[in-house]
Coordinates of C-alpha atoms in Angstrom, one line a residue:
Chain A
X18 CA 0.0 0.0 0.0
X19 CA 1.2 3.8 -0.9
X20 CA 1.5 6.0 2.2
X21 CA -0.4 9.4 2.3
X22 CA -1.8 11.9 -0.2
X23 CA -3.0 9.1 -2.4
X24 CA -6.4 8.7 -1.1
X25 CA -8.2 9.4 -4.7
X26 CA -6.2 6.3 -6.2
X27 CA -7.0 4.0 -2.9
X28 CA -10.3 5.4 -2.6
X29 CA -11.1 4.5 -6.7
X30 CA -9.7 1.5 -6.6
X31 CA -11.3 0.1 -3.3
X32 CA -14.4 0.8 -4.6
X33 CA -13.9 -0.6 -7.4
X34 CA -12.9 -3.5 -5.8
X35 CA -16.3 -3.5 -3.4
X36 CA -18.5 -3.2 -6.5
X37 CA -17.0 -6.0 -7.9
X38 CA -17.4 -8.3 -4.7
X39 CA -20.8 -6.6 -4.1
X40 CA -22.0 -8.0 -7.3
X41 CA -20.4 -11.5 -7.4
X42 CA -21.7 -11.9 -4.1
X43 CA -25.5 -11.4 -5.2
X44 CA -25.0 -13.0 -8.8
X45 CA -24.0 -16.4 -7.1
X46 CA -27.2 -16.5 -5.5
X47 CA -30.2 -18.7 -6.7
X48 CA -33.4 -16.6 -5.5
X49 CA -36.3 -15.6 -7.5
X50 CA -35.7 -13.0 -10.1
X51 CA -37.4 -9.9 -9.1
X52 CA -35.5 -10.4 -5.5
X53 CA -32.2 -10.7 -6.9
X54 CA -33.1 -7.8 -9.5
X55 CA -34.6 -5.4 -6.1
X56 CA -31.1 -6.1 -4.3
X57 CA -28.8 -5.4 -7.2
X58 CA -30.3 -2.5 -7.7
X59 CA -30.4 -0.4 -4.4
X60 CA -26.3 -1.9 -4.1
X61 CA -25.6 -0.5 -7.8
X62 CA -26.7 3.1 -6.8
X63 CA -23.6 4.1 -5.8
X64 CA -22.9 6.2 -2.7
X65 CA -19.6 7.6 -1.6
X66 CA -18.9 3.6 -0.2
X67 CA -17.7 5.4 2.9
X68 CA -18.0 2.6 4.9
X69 CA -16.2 0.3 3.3
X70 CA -13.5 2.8 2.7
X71 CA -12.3 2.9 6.6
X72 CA -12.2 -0.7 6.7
X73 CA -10.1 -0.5 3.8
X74 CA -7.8 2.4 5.5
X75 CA -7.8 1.1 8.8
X76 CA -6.3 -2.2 7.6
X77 CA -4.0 0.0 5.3
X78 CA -3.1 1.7 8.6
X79 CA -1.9 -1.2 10.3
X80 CA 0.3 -2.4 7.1
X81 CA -2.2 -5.0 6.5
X82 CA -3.5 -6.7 2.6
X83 CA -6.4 -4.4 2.2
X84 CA -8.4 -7.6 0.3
X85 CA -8.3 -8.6 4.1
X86 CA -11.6 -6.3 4.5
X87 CA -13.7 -7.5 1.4
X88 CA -16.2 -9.7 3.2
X89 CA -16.6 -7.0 5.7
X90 CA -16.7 -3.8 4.0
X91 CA -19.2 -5.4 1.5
X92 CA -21.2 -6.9 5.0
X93 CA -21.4 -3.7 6.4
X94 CA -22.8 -1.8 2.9
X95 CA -25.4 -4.3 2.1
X96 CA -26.9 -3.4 5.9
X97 CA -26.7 0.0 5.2
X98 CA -28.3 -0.6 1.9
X99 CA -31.0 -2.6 3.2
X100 CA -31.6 0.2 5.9
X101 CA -32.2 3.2 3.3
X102 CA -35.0 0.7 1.3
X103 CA -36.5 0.1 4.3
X104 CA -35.9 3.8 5.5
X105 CA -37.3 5.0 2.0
X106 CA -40.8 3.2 2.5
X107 CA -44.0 5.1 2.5
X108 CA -44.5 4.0 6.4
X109 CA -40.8 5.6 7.4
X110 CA -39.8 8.6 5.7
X111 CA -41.4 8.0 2.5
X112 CA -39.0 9.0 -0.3
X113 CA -39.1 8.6 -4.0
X114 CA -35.9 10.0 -4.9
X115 CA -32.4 8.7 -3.7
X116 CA -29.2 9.6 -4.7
X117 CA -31.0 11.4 -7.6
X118 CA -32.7 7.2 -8.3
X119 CA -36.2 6.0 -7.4
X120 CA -36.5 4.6 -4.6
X121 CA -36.5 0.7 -4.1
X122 CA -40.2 0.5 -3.7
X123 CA -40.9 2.7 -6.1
X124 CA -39.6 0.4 -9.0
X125 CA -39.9 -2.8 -7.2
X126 CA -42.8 -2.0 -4.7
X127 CA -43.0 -1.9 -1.4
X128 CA -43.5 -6.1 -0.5
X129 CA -40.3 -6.5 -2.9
X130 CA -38.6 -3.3 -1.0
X131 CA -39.0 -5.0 2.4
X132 CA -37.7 -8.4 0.9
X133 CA -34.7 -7.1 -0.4
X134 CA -33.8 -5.0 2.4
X135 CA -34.5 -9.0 4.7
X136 CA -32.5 -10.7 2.1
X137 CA -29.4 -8.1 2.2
X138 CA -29.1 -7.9 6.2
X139 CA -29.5 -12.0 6.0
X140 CA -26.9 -12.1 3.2
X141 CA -24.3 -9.6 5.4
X142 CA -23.7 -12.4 7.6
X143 CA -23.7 -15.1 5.6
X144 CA -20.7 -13.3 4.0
X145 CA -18.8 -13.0 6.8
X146 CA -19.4 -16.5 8.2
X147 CA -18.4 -17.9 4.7
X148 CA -15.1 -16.3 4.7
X149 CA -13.9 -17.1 7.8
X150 CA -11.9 -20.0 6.3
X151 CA -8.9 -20.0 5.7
X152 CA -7.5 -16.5 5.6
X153 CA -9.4 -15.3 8.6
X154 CA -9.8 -17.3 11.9
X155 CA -13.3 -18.6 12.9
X156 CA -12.9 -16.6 16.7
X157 CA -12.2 -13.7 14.5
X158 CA -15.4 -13.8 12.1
X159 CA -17.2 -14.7 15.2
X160 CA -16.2 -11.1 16.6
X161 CA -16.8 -9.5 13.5
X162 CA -20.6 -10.6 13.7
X163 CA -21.3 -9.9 17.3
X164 CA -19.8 -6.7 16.9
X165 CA -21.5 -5.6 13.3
X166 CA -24.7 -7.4 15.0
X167 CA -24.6 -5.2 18.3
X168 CA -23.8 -2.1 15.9
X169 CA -27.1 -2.8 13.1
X170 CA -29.6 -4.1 15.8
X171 CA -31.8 -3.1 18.0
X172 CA -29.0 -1.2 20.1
X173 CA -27.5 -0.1 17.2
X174 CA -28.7 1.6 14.1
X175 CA -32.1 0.2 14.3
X176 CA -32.4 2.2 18.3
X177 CA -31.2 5.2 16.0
X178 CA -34.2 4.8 13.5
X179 CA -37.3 3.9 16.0
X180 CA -35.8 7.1 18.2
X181 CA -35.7 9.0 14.8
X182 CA -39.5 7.9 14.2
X183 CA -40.1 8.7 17.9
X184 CA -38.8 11.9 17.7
X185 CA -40.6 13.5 14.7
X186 CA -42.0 16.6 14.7
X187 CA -41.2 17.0 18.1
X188 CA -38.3 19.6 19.2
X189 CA -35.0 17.5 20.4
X190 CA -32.8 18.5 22.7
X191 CA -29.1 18.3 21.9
X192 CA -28.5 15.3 23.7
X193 CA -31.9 13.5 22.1
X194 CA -30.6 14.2 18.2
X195 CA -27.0 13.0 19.4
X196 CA -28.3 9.8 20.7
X197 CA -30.4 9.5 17.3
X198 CA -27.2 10.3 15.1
X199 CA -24.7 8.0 17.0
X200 CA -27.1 5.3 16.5
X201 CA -28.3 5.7 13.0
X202 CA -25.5 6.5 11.4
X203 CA -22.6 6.3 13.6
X204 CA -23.0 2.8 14.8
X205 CA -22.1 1.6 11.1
X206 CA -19.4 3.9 10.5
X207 CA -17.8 3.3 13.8
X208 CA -18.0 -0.9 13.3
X209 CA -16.4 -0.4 9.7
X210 CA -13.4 1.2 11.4
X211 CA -13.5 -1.1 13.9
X212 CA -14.0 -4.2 11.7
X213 CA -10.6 -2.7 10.3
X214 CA -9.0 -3.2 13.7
X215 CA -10.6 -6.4 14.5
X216 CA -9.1 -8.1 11.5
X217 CA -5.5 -6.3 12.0
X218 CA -5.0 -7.8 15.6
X219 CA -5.2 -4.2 17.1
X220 CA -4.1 -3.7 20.7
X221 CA -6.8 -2.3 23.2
X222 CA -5.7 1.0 23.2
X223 CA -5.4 1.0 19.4
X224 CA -8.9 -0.1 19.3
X225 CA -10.1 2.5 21.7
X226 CA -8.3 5.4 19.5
X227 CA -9.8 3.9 16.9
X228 CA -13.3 3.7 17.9
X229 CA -13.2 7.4 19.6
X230 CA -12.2 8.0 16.6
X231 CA -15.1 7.3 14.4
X232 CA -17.6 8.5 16.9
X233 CA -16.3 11.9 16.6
X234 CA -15.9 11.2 12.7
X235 CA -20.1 10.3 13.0
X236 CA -20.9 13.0 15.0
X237 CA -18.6 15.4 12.0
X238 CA -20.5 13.2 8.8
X239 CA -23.9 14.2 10.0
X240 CA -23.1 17.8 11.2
X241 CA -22.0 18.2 7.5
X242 CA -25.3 16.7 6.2
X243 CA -27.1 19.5 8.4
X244 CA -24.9 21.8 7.1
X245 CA -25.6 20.9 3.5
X246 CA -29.1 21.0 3.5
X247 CA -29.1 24.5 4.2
X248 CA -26.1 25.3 1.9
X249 CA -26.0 22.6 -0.8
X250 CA -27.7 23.2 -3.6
X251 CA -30.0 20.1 -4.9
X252 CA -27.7 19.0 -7.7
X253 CA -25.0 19.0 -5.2
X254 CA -26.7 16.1 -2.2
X255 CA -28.9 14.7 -4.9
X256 CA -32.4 15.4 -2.9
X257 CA -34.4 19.1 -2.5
X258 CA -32.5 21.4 -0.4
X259 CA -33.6 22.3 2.7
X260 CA -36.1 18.9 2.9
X261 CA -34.9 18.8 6.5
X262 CA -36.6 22.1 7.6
X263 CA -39.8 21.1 5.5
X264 CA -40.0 18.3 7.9
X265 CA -39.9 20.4 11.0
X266 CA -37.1 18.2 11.9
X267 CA -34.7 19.0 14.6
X268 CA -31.2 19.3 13.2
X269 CA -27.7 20.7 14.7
X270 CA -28.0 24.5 12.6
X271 CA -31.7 24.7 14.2
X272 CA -30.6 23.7 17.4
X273 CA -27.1 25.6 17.7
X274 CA -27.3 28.0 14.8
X275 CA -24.9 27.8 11.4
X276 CA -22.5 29.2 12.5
X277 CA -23.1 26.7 15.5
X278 CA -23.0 24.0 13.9
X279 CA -20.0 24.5 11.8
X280 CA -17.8 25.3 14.9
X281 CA -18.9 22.0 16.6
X282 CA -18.2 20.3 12.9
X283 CA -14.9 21.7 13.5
X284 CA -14.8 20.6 17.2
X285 CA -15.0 17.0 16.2
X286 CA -12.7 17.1 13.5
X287 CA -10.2 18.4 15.5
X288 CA -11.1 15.7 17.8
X289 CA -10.9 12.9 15.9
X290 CA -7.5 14.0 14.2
X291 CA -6.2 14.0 18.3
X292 CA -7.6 10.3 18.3
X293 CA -5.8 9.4 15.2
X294 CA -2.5 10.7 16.2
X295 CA -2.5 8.5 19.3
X296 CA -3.0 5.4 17.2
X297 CA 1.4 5.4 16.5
X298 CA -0.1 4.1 13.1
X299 CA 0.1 5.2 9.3
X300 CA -2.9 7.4 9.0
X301 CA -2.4 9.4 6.5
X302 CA -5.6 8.1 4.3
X303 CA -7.6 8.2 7.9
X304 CA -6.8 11.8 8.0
X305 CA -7.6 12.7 4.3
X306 CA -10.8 10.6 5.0
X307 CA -11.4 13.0 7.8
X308 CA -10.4 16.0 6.1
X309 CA -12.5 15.1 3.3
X310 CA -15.6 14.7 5.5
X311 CA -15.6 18.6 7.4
X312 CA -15.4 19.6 3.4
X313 CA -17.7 17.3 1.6
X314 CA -20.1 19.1 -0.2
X315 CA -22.6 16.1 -1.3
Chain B
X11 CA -33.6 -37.0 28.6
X12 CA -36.9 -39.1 29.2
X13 CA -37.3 -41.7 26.3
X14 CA -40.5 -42.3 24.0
X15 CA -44.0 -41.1 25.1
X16 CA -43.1 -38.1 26.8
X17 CA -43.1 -35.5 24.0
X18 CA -46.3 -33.5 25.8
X19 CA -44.2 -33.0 29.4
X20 CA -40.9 -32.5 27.0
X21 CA -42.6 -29.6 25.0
X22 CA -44.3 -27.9 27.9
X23 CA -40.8 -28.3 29.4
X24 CA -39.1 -26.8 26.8
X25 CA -41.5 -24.0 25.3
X26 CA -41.2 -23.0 29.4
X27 CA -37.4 -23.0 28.6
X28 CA -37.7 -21.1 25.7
X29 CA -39.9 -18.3 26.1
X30 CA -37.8 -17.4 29.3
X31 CA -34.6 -17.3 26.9
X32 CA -36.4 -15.4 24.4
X33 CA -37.6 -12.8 26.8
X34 CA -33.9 -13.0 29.0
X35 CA -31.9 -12.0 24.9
X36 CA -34.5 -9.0 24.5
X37 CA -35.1 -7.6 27.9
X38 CA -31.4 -7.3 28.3
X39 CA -31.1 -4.4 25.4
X40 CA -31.1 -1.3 25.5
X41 CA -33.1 0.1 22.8
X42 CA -36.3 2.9 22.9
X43 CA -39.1 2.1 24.3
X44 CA -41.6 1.0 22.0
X45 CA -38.6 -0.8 19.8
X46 CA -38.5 -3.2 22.8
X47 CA -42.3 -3.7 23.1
X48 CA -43.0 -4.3 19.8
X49 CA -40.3 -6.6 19.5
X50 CA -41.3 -8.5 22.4
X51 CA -45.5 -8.2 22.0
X52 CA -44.6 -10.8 19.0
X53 CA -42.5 -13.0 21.0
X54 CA -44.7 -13.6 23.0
X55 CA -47.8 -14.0 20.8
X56 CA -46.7 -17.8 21.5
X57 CA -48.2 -20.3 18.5
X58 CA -46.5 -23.6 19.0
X59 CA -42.6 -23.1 19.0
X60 CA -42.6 -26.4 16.4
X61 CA -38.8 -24.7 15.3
X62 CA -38.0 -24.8 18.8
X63 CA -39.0 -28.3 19.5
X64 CA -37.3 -29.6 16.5
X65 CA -34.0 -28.4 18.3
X66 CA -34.3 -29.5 21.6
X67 CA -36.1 -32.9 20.1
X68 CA -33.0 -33.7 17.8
X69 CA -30.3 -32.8 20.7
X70 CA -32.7 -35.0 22.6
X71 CA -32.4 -38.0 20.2
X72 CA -28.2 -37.4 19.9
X73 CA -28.7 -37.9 23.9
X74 CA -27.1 -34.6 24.1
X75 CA -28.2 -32.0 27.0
X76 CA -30.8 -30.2 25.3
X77 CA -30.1 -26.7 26.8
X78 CA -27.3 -26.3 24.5
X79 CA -29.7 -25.7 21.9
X80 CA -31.2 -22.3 23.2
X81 CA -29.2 -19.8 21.9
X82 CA -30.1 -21.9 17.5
X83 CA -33.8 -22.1 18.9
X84 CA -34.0 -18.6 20.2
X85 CA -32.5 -17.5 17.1
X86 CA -34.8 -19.7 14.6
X87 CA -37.7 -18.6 16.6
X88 CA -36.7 -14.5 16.7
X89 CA -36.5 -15.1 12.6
X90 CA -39.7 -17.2 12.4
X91 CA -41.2 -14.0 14.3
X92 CA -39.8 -11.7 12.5
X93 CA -41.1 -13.0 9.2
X94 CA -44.2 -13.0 10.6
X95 CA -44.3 -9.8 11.6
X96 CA -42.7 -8.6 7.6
X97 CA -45.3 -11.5 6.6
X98 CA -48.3 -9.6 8.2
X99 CA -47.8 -5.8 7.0
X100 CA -50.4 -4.1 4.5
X101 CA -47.6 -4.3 1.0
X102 CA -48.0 -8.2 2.1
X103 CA -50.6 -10.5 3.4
X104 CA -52.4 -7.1 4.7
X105 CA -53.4 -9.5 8.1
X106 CA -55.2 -7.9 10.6
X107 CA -55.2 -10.7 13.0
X108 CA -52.2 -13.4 14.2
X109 CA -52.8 -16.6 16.2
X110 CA -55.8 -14.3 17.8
X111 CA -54.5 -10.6 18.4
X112 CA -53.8 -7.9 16.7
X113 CA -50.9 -7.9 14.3
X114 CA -48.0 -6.3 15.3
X115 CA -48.2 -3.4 12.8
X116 CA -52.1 -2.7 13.9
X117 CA -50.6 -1.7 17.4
X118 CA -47.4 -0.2 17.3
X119 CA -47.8 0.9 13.4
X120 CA -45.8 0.1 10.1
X121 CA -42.5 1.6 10.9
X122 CA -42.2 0.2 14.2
X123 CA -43.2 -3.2 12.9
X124 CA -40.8 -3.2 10.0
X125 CA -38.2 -1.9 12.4
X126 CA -39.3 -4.6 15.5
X127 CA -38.7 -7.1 12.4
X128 CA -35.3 -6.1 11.4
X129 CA -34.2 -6.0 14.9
X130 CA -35.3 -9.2 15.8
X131 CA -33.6 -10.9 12.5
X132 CA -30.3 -9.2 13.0
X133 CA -30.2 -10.0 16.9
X134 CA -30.8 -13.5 16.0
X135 CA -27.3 -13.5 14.7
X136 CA -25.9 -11.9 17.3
X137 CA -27.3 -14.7 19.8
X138 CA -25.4 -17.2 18.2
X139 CA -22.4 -14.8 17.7
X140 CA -22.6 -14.9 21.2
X141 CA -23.5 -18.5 22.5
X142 CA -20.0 -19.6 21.2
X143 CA -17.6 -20.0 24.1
X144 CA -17.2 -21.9 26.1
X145 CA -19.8 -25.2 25.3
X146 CA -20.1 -24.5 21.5
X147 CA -17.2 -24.4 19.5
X148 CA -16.5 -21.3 17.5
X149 CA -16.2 -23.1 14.0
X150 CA -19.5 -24.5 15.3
X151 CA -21.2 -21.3 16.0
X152 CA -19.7 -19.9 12.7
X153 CA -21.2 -23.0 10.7
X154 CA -24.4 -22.3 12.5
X155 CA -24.8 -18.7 11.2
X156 CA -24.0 -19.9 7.8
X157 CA -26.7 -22.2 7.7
X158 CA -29.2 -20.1 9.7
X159 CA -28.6 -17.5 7.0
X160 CA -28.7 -19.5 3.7
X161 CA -31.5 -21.3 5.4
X162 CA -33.8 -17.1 6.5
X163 CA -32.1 -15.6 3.2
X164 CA -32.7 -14.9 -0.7
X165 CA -32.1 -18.3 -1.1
X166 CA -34.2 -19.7 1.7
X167 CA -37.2 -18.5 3.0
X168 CA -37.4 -14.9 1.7
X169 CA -37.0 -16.7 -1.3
X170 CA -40.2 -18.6 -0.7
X171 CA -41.9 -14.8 0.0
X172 CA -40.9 -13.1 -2.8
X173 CA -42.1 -16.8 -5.1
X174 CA -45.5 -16.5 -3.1
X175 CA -46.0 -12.5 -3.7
X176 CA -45.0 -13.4 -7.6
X177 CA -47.3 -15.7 -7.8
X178 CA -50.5 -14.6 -6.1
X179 CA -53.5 -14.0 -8.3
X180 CA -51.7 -16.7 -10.6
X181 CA -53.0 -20.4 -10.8
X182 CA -49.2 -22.2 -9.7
X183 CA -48.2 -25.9 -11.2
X184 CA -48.0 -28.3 -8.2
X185 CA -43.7 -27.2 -8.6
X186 CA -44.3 -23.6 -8.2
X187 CA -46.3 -24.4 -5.1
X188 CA -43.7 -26.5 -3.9
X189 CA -40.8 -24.3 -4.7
X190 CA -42.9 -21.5 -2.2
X191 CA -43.4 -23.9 0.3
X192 CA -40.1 -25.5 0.7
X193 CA -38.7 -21.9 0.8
X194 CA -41.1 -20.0 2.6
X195 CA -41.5 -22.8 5.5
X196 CA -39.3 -25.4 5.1
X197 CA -36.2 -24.4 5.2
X198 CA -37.2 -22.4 8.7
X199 CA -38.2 -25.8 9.6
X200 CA -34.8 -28.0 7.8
X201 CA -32.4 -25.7 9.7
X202 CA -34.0 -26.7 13.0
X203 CA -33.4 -29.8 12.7
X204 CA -29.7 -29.3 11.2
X205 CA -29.1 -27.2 14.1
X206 CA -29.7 -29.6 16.8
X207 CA -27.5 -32.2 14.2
X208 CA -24.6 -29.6 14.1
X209 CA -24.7 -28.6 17.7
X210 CA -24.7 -32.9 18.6
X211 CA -21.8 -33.6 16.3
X212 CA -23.8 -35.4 13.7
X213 CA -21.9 -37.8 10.9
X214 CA -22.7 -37.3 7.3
X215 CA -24.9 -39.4 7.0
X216 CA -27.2 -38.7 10.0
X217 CA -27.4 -35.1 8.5
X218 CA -28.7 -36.4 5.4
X219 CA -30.9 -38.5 6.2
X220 CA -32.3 -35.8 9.1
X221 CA -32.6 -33.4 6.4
X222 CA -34.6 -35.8 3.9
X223 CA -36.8 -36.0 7.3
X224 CA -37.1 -32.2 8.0
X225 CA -38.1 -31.9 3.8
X226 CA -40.7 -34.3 4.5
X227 CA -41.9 -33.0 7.4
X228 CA -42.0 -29.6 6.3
X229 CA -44.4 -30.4 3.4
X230 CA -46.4 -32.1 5.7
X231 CA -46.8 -29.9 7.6
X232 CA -47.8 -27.5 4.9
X233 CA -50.1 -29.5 3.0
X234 CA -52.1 -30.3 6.4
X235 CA -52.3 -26.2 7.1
X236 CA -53.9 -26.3 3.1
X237 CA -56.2 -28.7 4.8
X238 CA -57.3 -27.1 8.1
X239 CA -57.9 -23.5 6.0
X240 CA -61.0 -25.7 4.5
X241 CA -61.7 -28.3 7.3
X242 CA -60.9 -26.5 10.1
X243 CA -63.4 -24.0 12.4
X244 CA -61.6 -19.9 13.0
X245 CA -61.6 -20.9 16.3
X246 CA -59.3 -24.0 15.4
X247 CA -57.0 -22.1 13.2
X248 CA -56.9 -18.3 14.7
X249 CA -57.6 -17.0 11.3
X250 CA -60.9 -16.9 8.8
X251 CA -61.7 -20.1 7.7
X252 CA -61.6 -20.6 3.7
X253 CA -59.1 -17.4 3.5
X254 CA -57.1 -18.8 1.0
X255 CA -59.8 -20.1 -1.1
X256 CA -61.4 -16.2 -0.7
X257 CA -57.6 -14.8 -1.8
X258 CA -57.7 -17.0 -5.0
X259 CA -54.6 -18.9 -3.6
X260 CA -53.5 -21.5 -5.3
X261 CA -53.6 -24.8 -2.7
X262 CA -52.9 -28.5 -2.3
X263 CA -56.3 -29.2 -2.2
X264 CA -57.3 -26.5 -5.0
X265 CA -54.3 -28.2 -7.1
X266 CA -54.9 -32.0 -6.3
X267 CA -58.6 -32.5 -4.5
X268 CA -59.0 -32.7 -1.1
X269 CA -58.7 -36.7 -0.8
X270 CA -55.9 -36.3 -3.3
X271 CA -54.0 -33.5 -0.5
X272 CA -54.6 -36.2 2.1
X273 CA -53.1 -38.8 0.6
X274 CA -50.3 -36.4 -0.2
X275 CA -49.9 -35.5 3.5
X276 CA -49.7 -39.5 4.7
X277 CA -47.2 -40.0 1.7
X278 CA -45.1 -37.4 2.9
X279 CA -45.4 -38.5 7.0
X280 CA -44.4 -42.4 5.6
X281 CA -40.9 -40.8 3.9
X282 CA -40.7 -38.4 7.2
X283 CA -40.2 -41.5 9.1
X284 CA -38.6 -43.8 7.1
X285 CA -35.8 -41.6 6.9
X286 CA -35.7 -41.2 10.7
X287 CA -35.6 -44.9 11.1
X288 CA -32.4 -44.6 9.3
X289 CA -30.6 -42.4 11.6
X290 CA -30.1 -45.2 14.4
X291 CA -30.9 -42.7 16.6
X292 CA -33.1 -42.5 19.5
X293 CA -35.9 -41.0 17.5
X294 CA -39.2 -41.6 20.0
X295 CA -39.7 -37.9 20.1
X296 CA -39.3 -36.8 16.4
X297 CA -41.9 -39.6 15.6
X298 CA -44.5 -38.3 17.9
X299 CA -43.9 -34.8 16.5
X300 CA -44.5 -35.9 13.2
X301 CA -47.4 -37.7 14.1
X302 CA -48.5 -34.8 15.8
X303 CA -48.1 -32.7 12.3
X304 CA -50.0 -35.2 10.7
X305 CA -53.1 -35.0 13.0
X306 CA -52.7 -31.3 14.1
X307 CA -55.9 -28.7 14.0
X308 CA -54.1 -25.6 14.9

């Protein structure tokens, strides 16, 4: 692996490299057409493959064979695949459009919608489980699953979407929309940098930098969301601007301001730079990663 | 373990054992609220734990201590539930009413339901993730989730849901109808009994010829439900009697007579137990649940 400033080249050809497995994975399967069709699909539209690009760097941190990560980085999309079908149905926040696509349901319906978001959660573990052999010990894709479990699940990012469901149109206090956001989003992002460390043999403090880490790196992904649906312009995050304050729905500029919002944006960048550097590893991608984040503008 | 003639003290025994697990795995999380009730209101909406039994009964027949299977039964059970739950939602079956009460959508709404449903599928994992030290091996464990998930997947019973949903309004060939079937219920019901033969150390060919067995039974066990929807009274069956005739759903007895159903039902109970005589196990239980299956109005 190259060592910093290269992040463009790792991040193109990790995806790359996701896709690829993302689609073998699924095409090997022998399932009804219209299922296979409704779960290709939703995994084909793309994203910034985030997720899977901190497993990636976190076993590039440690010095590690980045192909190390395949079954996990492409576990950990299809559950957050299968959670924005099932987040995109009429009965949750009922969307049409995403990432500039129809929604699942929308082309598939809704019965189809909630299969294939079943079928891609069921299919995450499989994947691990069938990979544990030979290049990764079974106690080790064992830990991967409890952890990626705990972090989906019910005290995971599924707590993050009932307390998102709970919450609406009601005013949140800071503390209420932090809970919602560590859950929902930054469960996943936090077990794709830990899946990282997991399958690098990281020390206990490493993993504890690690995971501090990505908390404050969740905390900084959804500020920026916040931020950009006041700022962005539709073409930009692919859905209409400003969708958030249509919904009366509490955010970080509402509750703290804009200018609020982008000091405590910087707050936790600055944090999770401090956890980085404690790591003694090569984090020059994770830092570009993070840098990339505060700046994103889609 | 008792021997022969004891399954109705061995199933209150066990469903006791169960439901106390089940409630132990959720009541232990820390999740909102109404996540937590809605995942455990269909828990506890009972029904007859036949998954369940199949795992304790085939640990039973290995002469193994049966409370090693909790943590595969749970797990079956929290994914029988769940698909239940999925099964029950207006885009799907539309039901109203399950074994009796309101379906779980009907009282804590859609989201929560599809939610309660995810999080009961994904902790499911996590259970087993979890069982594995220090009486089940982790290779075991690991070959457990494998199976589990082949068996709840695209290419198990979701499988069978998305063939059913394809083919409603349709008149099915006697394949099609099976194809649904084996998916949709059987392989919930063949990865019961695997379980409690990969948790007992089962040879080669006690697995095979257990599985030939769970096949059987699980078309039994379908074709006699076909049955009770036009034989049985709504007080025998929790449901409206004739609702699949009413839905236009293609049957065994719609597809083959009703004689013609029952003969296919004893055929399939004849194989069910030939292929358990062949195991050389202690198979007193199984027998009686398959008998059971055969005679069953609920």
């Amino acid at each position: 692996m190259e060592k910093g400033g290269t992040l463009e080249s790792f991040a193109a050809e990790h995806k790359k490299l996701l896709e690829t497995a993302l689609i073998n994975y699924v095409g090997k399967i022998q399932a009804p057409d219209i299922l296979k069709k409704a779960m290709v699909y939703s995994l084909e539209a793309g994203g910034k493959r985030i997720r899977p690009l901190l497993v990636f760097a976190v076993l590039s941190a440690f010095g590690k064979d980045t192909r190390l990560g395949i079954p996990a980085a492409c576990a950990i999309e299809m559950i957050h695949t299968y959670s924005l079908i099932h987040d995109d149905l009429p009965s949750m926040d009922d969307d049409d459009l995403r990432r500039g696509k129809p929604t699942n349901h929308k082309v598939f319906g809704e019965a189809n919608a909630i299969l294939a978001g079943d079928a891609l959660l069921t299919l995450s573990f499989q994947i691990i489980a069938q990979a544990a052999q030979p290049q990764v010990p079974a106690e080790t894709a064992l830990e991967l699953i409890r952890e990626l479990s705990k972090a989906a699940g019910a005290e995971g990012m599924v707590a993050g979407q009932a307390a998102d469901i709970a919450g609406e149109n009601k005013s949140l206090s800071l503390n209420e929309l932090e809970y919602i956001h560590e859950h929902k989003t930054g469960k996943l992002l936090s077990i794709s940098v830990l899946s990282g460390a997991i399958l690098s043999g990281a020390s206990y403090d490493q993993r504890r930098h690690l995971l501090q880490f990505s908390r404050d790196l969740g905390l900084a992904f959804q500020i920026r969301d916040d931020i950009l649906d006041i700022e962005g312009t539709e073409e930009m995050i692919g859905k209409p601007v400003g969708s958030d304050a249509g919904n009366d729905k509490s955010t970080y500029p509402s509750l703290l301001t804009l200018d609020g919002a982008k000091q405590k944006l910087n707050e936790h960048i600055a944090q999770a730079l401090a956890h980085l550097a404690k790591t003694n590893l090569d984090t020059g991608l994770l830092e570009e990663i993070t840098n990339l984040i505060a700046a994103r503008n889609h």
